[in-house]
Amino acid sequence: MSGPGAIVVLTGAGISAESGIDTFRDKGGIWERHRIEDVATPEAFARDPAAVHVFYNDRRRQLVGGDVRPNAAHHALARLETSWPDEVFVVTQNIDDLHERAGSRNLIHMHGELCKARGARCGVVIARDEDLTVETPCTSCGTSGALRPHVVWFGEMPLELERTYAALGSCALFVAIGTSGNVYPAAGFVTEARQAGHAHTVELNLEPSAGETLFAERHYGRASEVVPAFVERLLASETIEGSGT
Ligand code: APR
């Protein structure tokens, strides 16, 4: 007998908000304090790499500083991955490592990872918790100043899209958590899951996202509350449609 079906979960900054990490477009969010053109484009890095390093160094120090931890929403998704009878695949827009620290394994970071750096010339990706500067030598090719944050900037191609679209085309349930639905291609995943995968679609968010009407089911509230409740209902019923009860 076949199982209840695979689940794809898309997460955004809202799932990490209660862990103390700022979102981008909420009041007081990151894009109210910084211009994308100054810190999150390849042109910004070419023009003023030191300013871009300061922006990511500040965010990395907060993440590795010690008091940022996964919250109940991250832990609920890790529990879903271990307890659901079919595949659970998390594709996150976040560059923090809170999903990993909560125990999620079947996970990709489509916008890269804050605690990794990449050789701008040789392409090598290395783990990096410390600050990056324009003098930091690349550990692979030795070139000074060639290391950049392993983060996908605006205008660059998100990572592992082929694997993501394959998962969207074969899942029975697509869940979007803590994302405003403003940035593509992630904002289009719900449509892909519905059209290619005929999936049931659920939005779990603090408030309706830009793509609200695209979802068959919606629950609003703080991720640390609505995500564990949703996961518990799903695991109790072990059926996809039953999660809507
Ligand atoms: N619980 C659930 N949802 C929350 C919470 C919370 N505690 N706090 C905020 N949210 C919701 C907000 O209502 C909003 O819809 O999380 C969403 C955050 O939206 P954004 O700040 O736009 O973040 P995100 O959708 O992840 O941005 C996508 O844009 O700037 C780029 O690369 C960046 O990955 C990012 C992408």
PDB file of C-alpha atoms and ligand atoms in Angstrom:
ATOM      1  CA  MET A   1       0.000   0.000   0.000  1.00  0.00           C
ATOM      2  CA  SER A   2       1.457   3.397  -0.918  1.00  0.00           C
ATOM      3  CA  GLY A   3       2.139   5.954   1.800  1.00  0.00           C
ATOM      4  CA  PRO A   4       0.408   9.311   2.335  1.00  0.00           C
ATOM      5  CA  GLY A   5       2.811  11.095   0.003  1.00  0.00           C
ATOM      6  CA  ALA A   6       5.935  13.267   0.073  1.00  0.00           C
ATOM      7  CA  ILE A   7       5.978  16.712   1.689  1.00  0.00           C
ATOM      8  CA  VAL A   8       7.903  19.784   0.510  1.00  0.00           C
ATOM      9  CA  VAL A   9       8.290  22.630   3.019  1.00  0.00           C
ATOM     10  CA  LEU A  10       9.436  26.107   1.963  1.00  0.00           C
ATOM     11  CA  THR A  11      10.620  28.314   4.815  1.00  0.00           C
ATOM     12  CA  GLY A  12      11.428  32.006   4.977  1.00  0.00           C
ATOM     13  CA  ALA A  13      12.705  34.512   7.512  1.00  0.00           C
ATOM     14  CA  GLY A  14       9.490  34.314   9.563  1.00  0.00           C
ATOM     15  CA  ILE A  15      10.355  30.845  10.876  1.00  0.00           C
ATOM     16  CA  SER A  16      13.520  32.268  12.471  1.00  0.00           C
ATOM     17  CA  ALA A  17      11.937  35.504  13.770  1.00  0.00           C
ATOM     18  CA  GLU A  18      11.160  34.047  17.218  1.00  0.00           C
ATOM     19  CA  SER A  19      14.752  32.829  17.437  1.00  0.00           C
ATOM     20  CA  GLY A  20      15.767  36.491  17.369  1.00  0.00           C
ATOM     21  CA  ILE A  21      16.786  36.808  13.709  1.00  0.00           C
ATOM     22  CA  ASP A  22      15.299  39.838  11.923  1.00  0.00           C
ATOM     23  CA  THR A  23      13.067  39.320   8.926  1.00  0.00           C
ATOM     24  CA  PHE A  24      13.477  41.454   5.801  1.00  0.00           C
ATOM     25  CA  ARG A  25      10.136  43.141   5.110  1.00  0.00           C
ATOM     26  CA  ASP A  26       8.415  43.370   8.453  1.00  0.00           C
ATOM     27  CA  LYS A  27       8.388  46.728  10.212  1.00  0.00           C
ATOM     28  CA  GLY A  28      11.958  47.491  11.242  1.00  0.00           C
ATOM     29  CA  GLY A  29      13.185  44.656   9.049  1.00  0.00           C
ATOM     30  CA  ILE A  30      16.597  44.348   7.383  1.00  0.00           C
ATOM     31  CA  TRP A  31      15.533  46.132   4.161  1.00  0.00           C
ATOM     32  CA  GLU A  32      14.370  49.120   6.207  1.00  0.00           C
ATOM     33  CA  ARG A  33      17.923  49.518   7.549  1.00  0.00           C
ATOM     34  CA  HIS A  34      19.995  48.574   4.514  1.00  0.00           C
ATOM     35  CA  ARG A  35      19.595  49.110   0.761  1.00  0.00           C
ATOM     36  CA  ILE A  36      19.652  45.853  -1.208  1.00  0.00           C
ATOM     37  CA  GLU A  37      21.735  47.626  -3.865  1.00  0.00           C
ATOM     38  CA  ASP A  38      24.425  48.374  -1.271  1.00  0.00           C
ATOM     39  CA  VAL A  39      24.808  44.956   0.366  1.00  0.00           C
ATOM     40  CA  ALA A  40      23.091  42.151  -1.548  1.00  0.00           C
ATOM     41  CA  THR A  41      24.058  42.327  -5.238  1.00  0.00           C
ATOM     42  CA  PRO A  42      27.201  41.272  -7.143  1.00  0.00           C
ATOM     43  CA  GLU A  43      27.584  44.918  -8.198  1.00  0.00           C
ATOM     44  CA  ALA A  44      27.638  46.024  -4.541  1.00  0.00           C
ATOM     45  CA  PHE A  45      30.403  43.497  -3.793  1.00  0.00           C
ATOM     46  CA  ALA A  46      32.430  44.646  -6.792  1.00  0.00           C
ATOM     47  CA  ARG A  47      31.950  48.308  -5.831  1.00  0.00           C
ATOM     48  CA  ASP A  48      32.496  48.103  -2.047  1.00  0.00           C
ATOM     49  CA  PRO A  49      33.355  44.580  -0.816  1.00  0.00           C
ATOM     50  CA  ALA A  50      34.271  45.862   2.656  1.00  0.00           C
ATOM     51  CA  ALA A  51      30.723  47.202   3.199  1.00  0.00           C
ATOM     52  CA  VAL A  52      29.213  43.899   2.054  1.00  0.00           C
ATOM     53  CA  HIS A  53      31.514  41.964   4.402  1.00  0.00           C
ATOM     54  CA  VAL A  54      30.465  44.198   7.332  1.00  0.00           C
ATOM     55  CA  PHE A  55      26.768  43.495   6.570  1.00  0.00           C
ATOM     56  CA  TYR A  56      27.247  39.720   6.570  1.00  0.00           C
ATOM     57  CA  ASN A  57      29.834  39.701   9.384  1.00  0.00           C
ATOM     58  CA  ASP A  58      27.300  41.426  11.666  1.00  0.00           C
ATOM     59  CA  ARG A  59      24.611  38.837  10.812  1.00  0.00           C
ATOM     60  CA  ARG A  60      27.072  35.909  11.151  1.00  0.00           C
ATOM     61  CA  ARG A  61      28.300  37.121  14.572  1.00  0.00           C
ATOM     62  CA  GLN A  62      24.674  37.291  15.777  1.00  0.00           C
ATOM     63  CA  LEU A  63      24.023  33.759  14.510  1.00  0.00           C
ATOM     64  CA  VAL A  64      27.153  32.153  15.972  1.00  0.00           C
ATOM     65  CA  GLY A  65      27.231  34.459  19.011  1.00  0.00           C
ATOM     66  CA  GLY A  66      25.509  31.962  21.264  1.00  0.00           C
ATOM     67  CA  ASP A  67      21.978  33.106  22.142  1.00  0.00           C
ATOM     68  CA  VAL A  68      20.287  32.374  18.804  1.00  0.00           C
ATOM     69  CA  ARG A  69      18.690  28.917  18.884  1.00  0.00           C
ATOM     70  CA  PRO A  70      16.167  26.944  16.833  1.00  0.00           C
ATOM     71  CA  ASN A  71      12.571  27.486  18.005  1.00  0.00           C
ATOM     72  CA  ALA A  72       9.628  25.073  18.261  1.00  0.00           C
ATOM     73  CA  ALA A  73       8.848  25.488  14.559  1.00  0.00           C
ATOM     74  CA  HIS A  74      12.313  24.264  13.486  1.00  0.00           C
ATOM     75  CA  HIS A  75      12.054  21.347  15.900  1.00  0.00           C
ATOM     76  CA  ALA A  76       8.575  20.420  14.648  1.00  0.00           C
ATOM     77  CA  LEU A  77       9.869  20.183  11.069  1.00  0.00           C
ATOM     78  CA  ALA A  78      12.766  17.966  12.196  1.00  0.00           C
ATOM     79  CA  ARG A  79      10.235  15.728  13.992  1.00  0.00           C
ATOM     80  CA  LEU A  80       8.081  15.616  10.845  1.00  0.00           C
ATOM     81  CA  GLU A  81      11.098  14.487   8.802  1.00  0.00           C
ATOM     82  CA  THR A  82      11.824  11.579  11.168  1.00  0.00           C
ATOM     83  CA  SER A  83       8.207  10.546  11.817  1.00  0.00           C
ATOM     84  CA  TRP A  84       6.431  11.000   8.468  1.00  0.00           C
ATOM     85  CA  PRO A  85       6.217   7.714   6.492  1.00  0.00           C
ATOM     86  CA  ASP A  86       7.277   9.351   3.226  1.00  0.00           C
ATOM     87  CA  GLU A  87       9.925  11.919   2.242  1.00  0.00           C
ATOM     88  CA  VAL A  88       9.962  15.362   3.886  1.00  0.00           C
ATOM     89  CA  PHE A  89      12.129  17.887   2.009  1.00  0.00           C
ATOM     90  CA  VAL A  90      12.808  21.365   3.396  1.00  0.00           C
ATOM     91  CA  VAL A  91      13.893  24.097   0.989  1.00  0.00           C
ATOM     92  CA  THR A  92      14.776  27.206   2.933  1.00  0.00           C
ATOM     93  CA  GLN A  93      15.335  30.751   1.750  1.00  0.00           C
ATOM     94  CA  ASN A  94      17.127  31.384   5.040  1.00  0.00           C
ATOM     95  CA  ILE A  95      20.898  31.520   5.334  1.00  0.00           C
ATOM     96  CA  ASP A  96      20.918  30.666   9.045  1.00  0.00           C
ATOM     97  CA  ASP A  97      21.661  27.114  10.248  1.00  0.00           C
ATOM     98  CA  LEU A  98      18.694  26.731  12.592  1.00  0.00           C
ATOM     99  CA  HIS A  99      17.039  23.906  10.598  1.00  0.00           C
ATOM    100  CA  GLU A 100      20.262  21.853  10.828  1.00  0.00           C
ATOM    101  CA  ARG A 101      20.649  22.623  14.515  1.00  0.00           C
ATOM    102  CA  ALA A 102      17.078  21.427  15.108  1.00  0.00           C
ATOM    103  CA  GLY A 103      17.874  18.153  13.310  1.00  0.00           C
ATOM    104  CA  SER A 104      16.546  18.594   9.768  1.00  0.00           C
ATOM    105  CA  ARG A 105      18.727  16.686   7.287  1.00  0.00           C
ATOM    106  CA  ASN A 106      16.841  16.542   3.985  1.00  0.00           C
ATOM    107  CA  LEU A 107      17.337  20.258   3.455  1.00  0.00           C
ATOM    108  CA  ILE A 108      18.689  22.740   0.950  1.00  0.00           C
ATOM    109  CA  HIS A 109      19.538  26.407   1.287  1.00  0.00           C
ATOM    110  CA  MET A 110      18.405  27.946  -2.010  1.00  0.00           C
ATOM    111  CA  HIS A 111      19.843  31.345  -1.039  1.00  0.00           C
ATOM    112  CA  GLY A 112      23.110  29.961   0.361  1.00  0.00           C
ATOM    113  CA  GLU A 113      24.482  29.827   3.919  1.00  0.00           C
ATOM    114  CA  LEU A 114      25.816  32.554   6.198  1.00  0.00           C
ATOM    115  CA  CYS A 115      28.419  30.262   7.801  1.00  0.00           C
ATOM    116  CA  LYS A 116      30.027  29.360   4.487  1.00  0.00           C
ATOM    117  CA  ALA A 117      32.330  31.347   2.200  1.00  0.00           C
ATOM    118  CA  ARG A 118      33.103  30.845  -1.475  1.00  0.00           C
ATOM    119  CA  GLY A 119      36.209  31.519  -3.518  1.00  0.00           C
ATOM    120  CA  ALA A 120      35.072  34.124  -6.030  1.00  0.00           C
ATOM    121  CA  ARG A 121      37.696  32.868  -8.453  1.00  0.00           C
ATOM    122  CA  CYS A 122      37.994  29.122  -7.791  1.00  0.00           C
ATOM    123  CA  GLY A 123      34.415  28.497  -6.630  1.00  0.00           C
ATOM    124  CA  VAL A 124      35.451  26.397  -3.628  1.00  0.00           C
ATOM    125  CA  VAL A 125      32.949  26.524  -0.706  1.00  0.00           C
ATOM    126  CA  ILE A 126      34.330  26.410   2.843  1.00  0.00           C
ATOM    127  CA  ALA A 127      32.805  26.561   6.325  1.00  0.00           C
ATOM    128  CA  ARG A 128      33.409  30.017   7.844  1.00  0.00           C
ATOM    129  CA  ASP A 129      32.185  31.207  11.273  1.00  0.00           C
ATOM    130  CA  GLU A 130      34.659  34.065  11.586  1.00  0.00           C
ATOM    131  CA  ASP A 131      34.514  37.480   9.925  1.00  0.00           C
ATOM    132  CA  LEU A 132      35.472  37.827   6.275  1.00  0.00           C
ATOM    133  CA  THR A 133      37.483  40.853   5.112  1.00  0.00           C
ATOM    134  CA  VAL A 134      38.886  42.032   1.813  1.00  0.00           C
ATOM    135  CA  GLU A 135      42.230  40.585   2.938  1.00  0.00           C
ATOM    136  CA  THR A 136      41.019  37.081   3.891  1.00  0.00           C
ATOM    137  CA  PRO A 137      42.948  34.663   1.636  1.00  0.00           C
ATOM    138  CA  CYS A 138      41.066  31.907  -0.170  1.00  0.00           C
ATOM    139  CA  THR A 139      42.080  28.614   1.501  1.00  0.00           C
ATOM    140  CA  SER A 140      42.008  26.860  -1.844  1.00  0.00           C
ATOM    141  CA  CYS A 141      43.728  29.110  -4.348  1.00  0.00           C
ATOM    142  CA  GLY A 142      45.410  31.425  -1.802  1.00  0.00           C
ATOM    143  CA  THR A 143      44.182  34.578  -3.535  1.00  0.00           C
ATOM    144  CA  SER A 144      43.743  37.372  -1.009  1.00  0.00           C
ATOM    145  CA  GLY A 145      40.365  39.107  -1.072  1.00  0.00           C
ATOM    146  CA  ALA A 146      38.759  36.482  -3.302  1.00  0.00           C
ATOM    147  CA  LEU A 147      36.501  35.020  -0.591  1.00  0.00           C
ATOM    148  CA  ARG A 148      32.840  36.119  -0.660  1.00  0.00           C
ATOM    149  CA  PRO A 149      29.871  35.094   1.498  1.00  0.00           C
ATOM    150  CA  HIS A 150      28.317  31.865   0.118  1.00  0.00           C
ATOM    151  CA  VAL A 151      25.030  33.746  -0.199  1.00  0.00           C
ATOM    152  CA  VAL A 152      22.883  34.115  -3.341  1.00  0.00           C
ATOM    153  CA  TRP A 153      22.522  37.828  -4.124  1.00  0.00           C
ATOM    154  CA  PHE A 154      19.757  39.494  -6.086  1.00  0.00           C
ATOM    155  CA  GLY A 155      20.374  38.839  -9.760  1.00  0.00           C
ATOM    156  CA  GLU A 156      22.104  35.515  -9.069  1.00  0.00           C
ATOM    157  CA  MET A 157      20.677  32.022  -9.610  1.00  0.00           C
ATOM    158  CA  PRO A 158      19.319  30.304  -6.483  1.00  0.00           C
ATOM    159  CA  LEU A 159      20.944  26.964  -5.622  1.00  0.00           C
ATOM    160  CA  GLU A 160      19.662  23.435  -6.331  1.00  0.00           C
ATOM    161  CA  LEU A 161      16.570  24.522  -8.293  1.00  0.00           C
ATOM    162  CA  GLU A 162      16.549  21.295 -10.354  1.00  0.00           C
ATOM    163  CA  ARG A 163      16.254  19.166  -7.214  1.00  0.00           C
ATOM    164  CA  THR A 164      13.616  21.535  -5.834  1.00  0.00           C
ATOM    165  CA  TYR A 165      11.415  21.454  -8.931  1.00  0.00           C
ATOM    166  CA  ALA A 166      11.685  17.666  -9.057  1.00  0.00           C
ATOM    167  CA  ALA A 167      10.438  17.529  -5.458  1.00  0.00           C
ATOM    168  CA  LEU A 168       7.640  20.018  -6.167  1.00  0.00           C
ATOM    169  CA  GLY A 169       6.492  17.923  -9.120  1.00  0.00           C
ATOM    170  CA  SER A 170       6.135  14.770  -7.039  1.00  0.00           C
ATOM    171  CA  CYS A 171       4.893  15.929  -3.633  1.00  0.00           C
ATOM    172  CA  ALA A 172       1.420  15.405  -2.146  1.00  0.00           C
ATOM    173  CA  LEU A 173       1.721  18.363   0.235  1.00  0.00           C
ATOM    174  CA  PHE A 174       3.451  21.750  -0.111  1.00  0.00           C
ATOM    175  CA  VAL A 175       3.735  23.934   2.990  1.00  0.00           C
ATOM    176  CA  ALA A 176       5.078  27.524   2.983  1.00  0.00           C
ATOM    177  CA  ILE A 177       6.149  28.863   6.380  1.00  0.00           C
ATOM    178  CA  GLY A 178       7.227  32.387   7.340  1.00  0.00           C
ATOM    179  CA  THR A 179       7.660  33.860   3.887  1.00  0.00           C
ATOM    180  CA  SER A 180       6.071  36.998   2.437  1.00  0.00           C
ATOM    181  CA  GLY A 181       5.844  35.539  -1.073  1.00  0.00           C
ATOM    182  CA  ASN A 182       7.631  38.527  -2.560  1.00  0.00           C
ATOM    183  CA  VAL A 183      10.736  36.915  -4.071  1.00  0.00           C
ATOM    184  CA  TYR A 184      10.795  34.526  -7.023  1.00  0.00           C
ATOM    185  CA  PRO A 185      11.365  31.724  -7.822  1.00  0.00           C
ATOM    186  CA  ALA A 186      10.388  30.709  -4.248  1.00  0.00           C
ATOM    187  CA  ALA A 187       7.105  32.625  -4.455  1.00  0.00           C
ATOM    188  CA  GLY A 188       6.133  30.500  -7.466  1.00  0.00           C
ATOM    189  CA  PHE A 189       6.728  27.124  -5.775  1.00  0.00           C
ATOM    190  CA  VAL A 190       3.106  26.860  -4.561  1.00  0.00           C
ATOM    191  CA  THR A 191       1.828  27.124  -8.135  1.00  0.00           C
ATOM    192  CA  GLU A 192       4.405  24.570  -9.321  1.00  0.00           C
ATOM    193  CA  ALA A 193       3.371  22.147  -6.562  1.00  0.00           C
ATOM    194  CA  ARG A 194      -0.320  22.537  -7.437  1.00  0.00           C
ATOM    195  CA  GLN A 195       0.062  22.322 -11.189  1.00  0.00           C
ATOM    196  CA  ALA A 196       2.901  19.809 -11.574  1.00  0.00           C
ATOM    197  CA  GLY A 197       2.363  17.796  -8.435  1.00  0.00           C
ATOM    198  CA  HIS A 198      -1.391  18.247  -7.811  1.00  0.00           C
ATOM    199  CA  ALA A 199      -0.327  18.839  -4.233  1.00  0.00           C
ATOM    200  CA  HIS A 200      -2.441  20.095  -1.350  1.00  0.00           C
ATOM    201  CA  THR A 201      -1.034  23.508  -0.441  1.00  0.00           C
ATOM    202  CA  VAL A 202      -0.835  25.132   2.997  1.00  0.00           C
ATOM    203  CA  GLU A 203       0.386  28.553   4.177  1.00  0.00           C
ATOM    204  CA  LEU A 204       1.518  28.914   7.807  1.00  0.00           C
ATOM    205  CA  ASN A 205       2.412  32.543   8.471  1.00  0.00           C
ATOM    206  CA  LEU A 206       2.038  35.415  10.920  1.00  0.00           C
ATOM    207  CA  GLU A 207      -0.205  37.168   8.427  1.00  0.00           C
ATOM    208  CA  PRO A 208      -1.450  36.550   4.871  1.00  0.00           C
ATOM    209  CA  SER A 209       1.421  36.612   2.347  1.00  0.00           C
ATOM    210  CA  ALA A 210       1.362  38.103  -1.139  1.00  0.00           C
ATOM    211  CA  GLY A 211       0.464  34.635  -2.426  1.00  0.00           C
ATOM    212  CA  GLU A 212      -2.264  33.962   0.146  1.00  0.00           C
ATOM    213  CA  THR A 213      -5.016  33.100  -2.363  1.00  0.00           C
ATOM    214  CA  LEU A 214      -2.814  30.475  -4.041  1.00  0.00           C
ATOM    215  CA  PHE A 215      -3.012  28.195  -0.999  1.00  0.00           C
ATOM    216  CA  ALA A 216      -5.838  25.691  -0.428  1.00  0.00           C
ATOM    217  CA  GLU A 217      -5.407  25.889   3.368  1.00  0.00           C
ATOM    218  CA  ARG A 218      -4.065  28.720   5.549  1.00  0.00           C
ATOM    219  CA  HIS A 219      -3.321  29.037   9.258  1.00  0.00           C
ATOM    220  CA  TYR A 220      -2.098  32.314  10.733  1.00  0.00           C
ATOM    221  CA  GLY A 221      -0.171  32.909  13.907  1.00  0.00           C
ATOM    222  CA  ARG A 222       3.376  32.710  15.202  1.00  0.00           C
ATOM    223  CA  ALA A 223       5.422  29.914  13.654  1.00  0.00           C
ATOM    224  CA  SER A 224       6.391  28.524  17.063  1.00  0.00           C
ATOM    225  CA  GLU A 225       2.669  27.852  17.652  1.00  0.00           C
ATOM    226  CA  VAL A 226       1.067  27.135  14.258  1.00  0.00           C
ATOM    227  CA  VAL A 227       3.849  24.894  12.915  1.00  0.00           C
ATOM    228  CA  PRO A 228       3.969  22.413  15.832  1.00  0.00           C
ATOM    229  CA  ALA A 229       0.141  22.297  15.888  1.00  0.00           C
ATOM    230  CA  PHE A 230       0.031  21.601  12.155  1.00  0.00           C
ATOM    231  CA  VAL A 231       2.746  18.925  12.377  1.00  0.00           C
ATOM    232  CA  GLU A 232       0.992  17.189  15.297  1.00  0.00           C
ATOM    233  CA  ARG A 233      -2.316  17.086  13.357  1.00  0.00           C
ATOM    234  CA  LEU A 234      -0.513  15.743  10.289  1.00  0.00           C
ATOM    235  CA  LEU A 235       1.287  13.019  12.246  1.00  0.00           C
ATOM    236  CA  ALA A 236      -1.879  12.060  14.152  1.00  0.00           C
ATOM    237  CA  SER A 237      -3.902  11.582  10.958  1.00  0.00           C
ATOM    238  CA  GLU A 238      -1.036  10.460   8.658  1.00  0.00           C
ATOM    239  CA  THR A 239      -3.123  11.750   5.788  1.00  0.00           C
ATOM    240  CA  ILE A 240      -2.522  14.901   3.811  1.00  0.00           C
ATOM    241  CA  GLU A 241      -6.123  16.133   3.480  1.00  0.00           C
ATOM    242  CA  GLY A 242      -6.723  15.332   7.132  1.00  0.00           C
ATOM    243  CA  SER A 243      -4.271  18.065   8.040  1.00  0.00           C
ATOM    244  CA  GLY A 244      -6.972  20.559   7.127  1.00  0.00           C
ATOM    245  CA  THR A 245      -9.243  19.470  10.011  1.00  0.00           C
TER     246      THR A 245
HETATM  247  N1  APR B   1       5.886  33.491  12.647  1.00  0.00           N
HETATM  248  C1  APR B   1       5.466  33.272  11.379  1.00  0.00           C
HETATM  249  N2  APR B   1       5.639  34.162  10.365  1.00  0.00           N
HETATM  250  C2  APR B   1       6.281  35.304  10.672  1.00  0.00           C
HETATM  251  C3  APR B   1       6.746  35.612  11.978  1.00  0.00           C
HETATM  252  C4  APR B   1       6.524  34.638  12.985  1.00  0.00           C
HETATM  253  N3  APR B   1       6.926  34.824  14.255  1.00  0.00           N
HETATM  254  N4  APR B   1       7.317  36.848  11.952  1.00  0.00           N
HETATM  255  C5  APR B   1       7.216  37.293  10.688  1.00  0.00           C
HETATM  256  N5  APR B   1       6.586  36.380   9.917  1.00  0.00           N
HETATM  257  C6  APR B   1       6.268  36.449   8.488  1.00  0.00           C
HETATM  258  C7  APR B   1       5.928  37.840   8.002  1.00  0.00           C
HETATM  259  O1  APR B   1       4.525  38.081   8.127  1.00  0.00           O
HETATM  260  C8  APR B   1       6.353  37.757   6.528  1.00  0.00           C
HETATM  261  O2  APR B   1       5.265  37.289   5.730  1.00  0.00           O
HETATM  262  O3  APR B   1       7.432  36.067   7.793  1.00  0.00           O
HETATM  263  C9  APR B   1       7.462  36.709   6.519  1.00  0.00           C
HETATM  264  C10 APR B   1       8.848  37.299   6.325  1.00  0.00           C
HETATM  265  O4  APR B   1       8.891  37.872   5.038  1.00  0.00           O
HETATM  266  P1  APR B   1      10.267  38.507   4.507  1.00  0.00           P
HETATM  267  O5  APR B   1      10.847  39.373   5.557  1.00  0.00           O
HETATM  268  O6  APR B   1       9.975  39.060   3.141  1.00  0.00           O
HETATM  269  O7  APR B   1      11.246  37.238   4.373  1.00  0.00           O
HETATM  270  P2  APR B   1      11.300  36.155   3.225  1.00  0.00           P
HETATM  271  O8  APR B   1       9.935  35.900   2.658  1.00  0.00           O
HETATM  272  O9  APR B   1      12.045  35.001   3.756  1.00  0.00           O
HETATM  273  O10 APR B   1      12.202  36.887   2.104  1.00  0.00           O
HETATM  274  C11 APR B   1      12.547  36.117   0.979  1.00  0.00           C
HETATM  275  O11 APR B   1      13.978  37.884   0.190  1.00  0.00           O
HETATM  276  O12 APR B   1      15.436  39.528   0.755  1.00  0.00           O
HETATM  277  C12 APR B   1      15.354  38.277   0.215  1.00  0.00           C
HETATM  278  O13 APR B   1      17.013  36.631   0.240  1.00  0.00           O
HETATM  279  C13 APR B   1      16.100  37.281   1.063  1.00  0.00           C
HETATM  280  O14 APR B   1      15.525  34.984   1.513  1.00  0.00           O
HETATM  281  C14 APR B   1      15.020  36.319   1.528  1.00  0.00           C
HETATM  282  C15 APR B   1      13.921  36.511   0.509  1.00  0.00           C
END
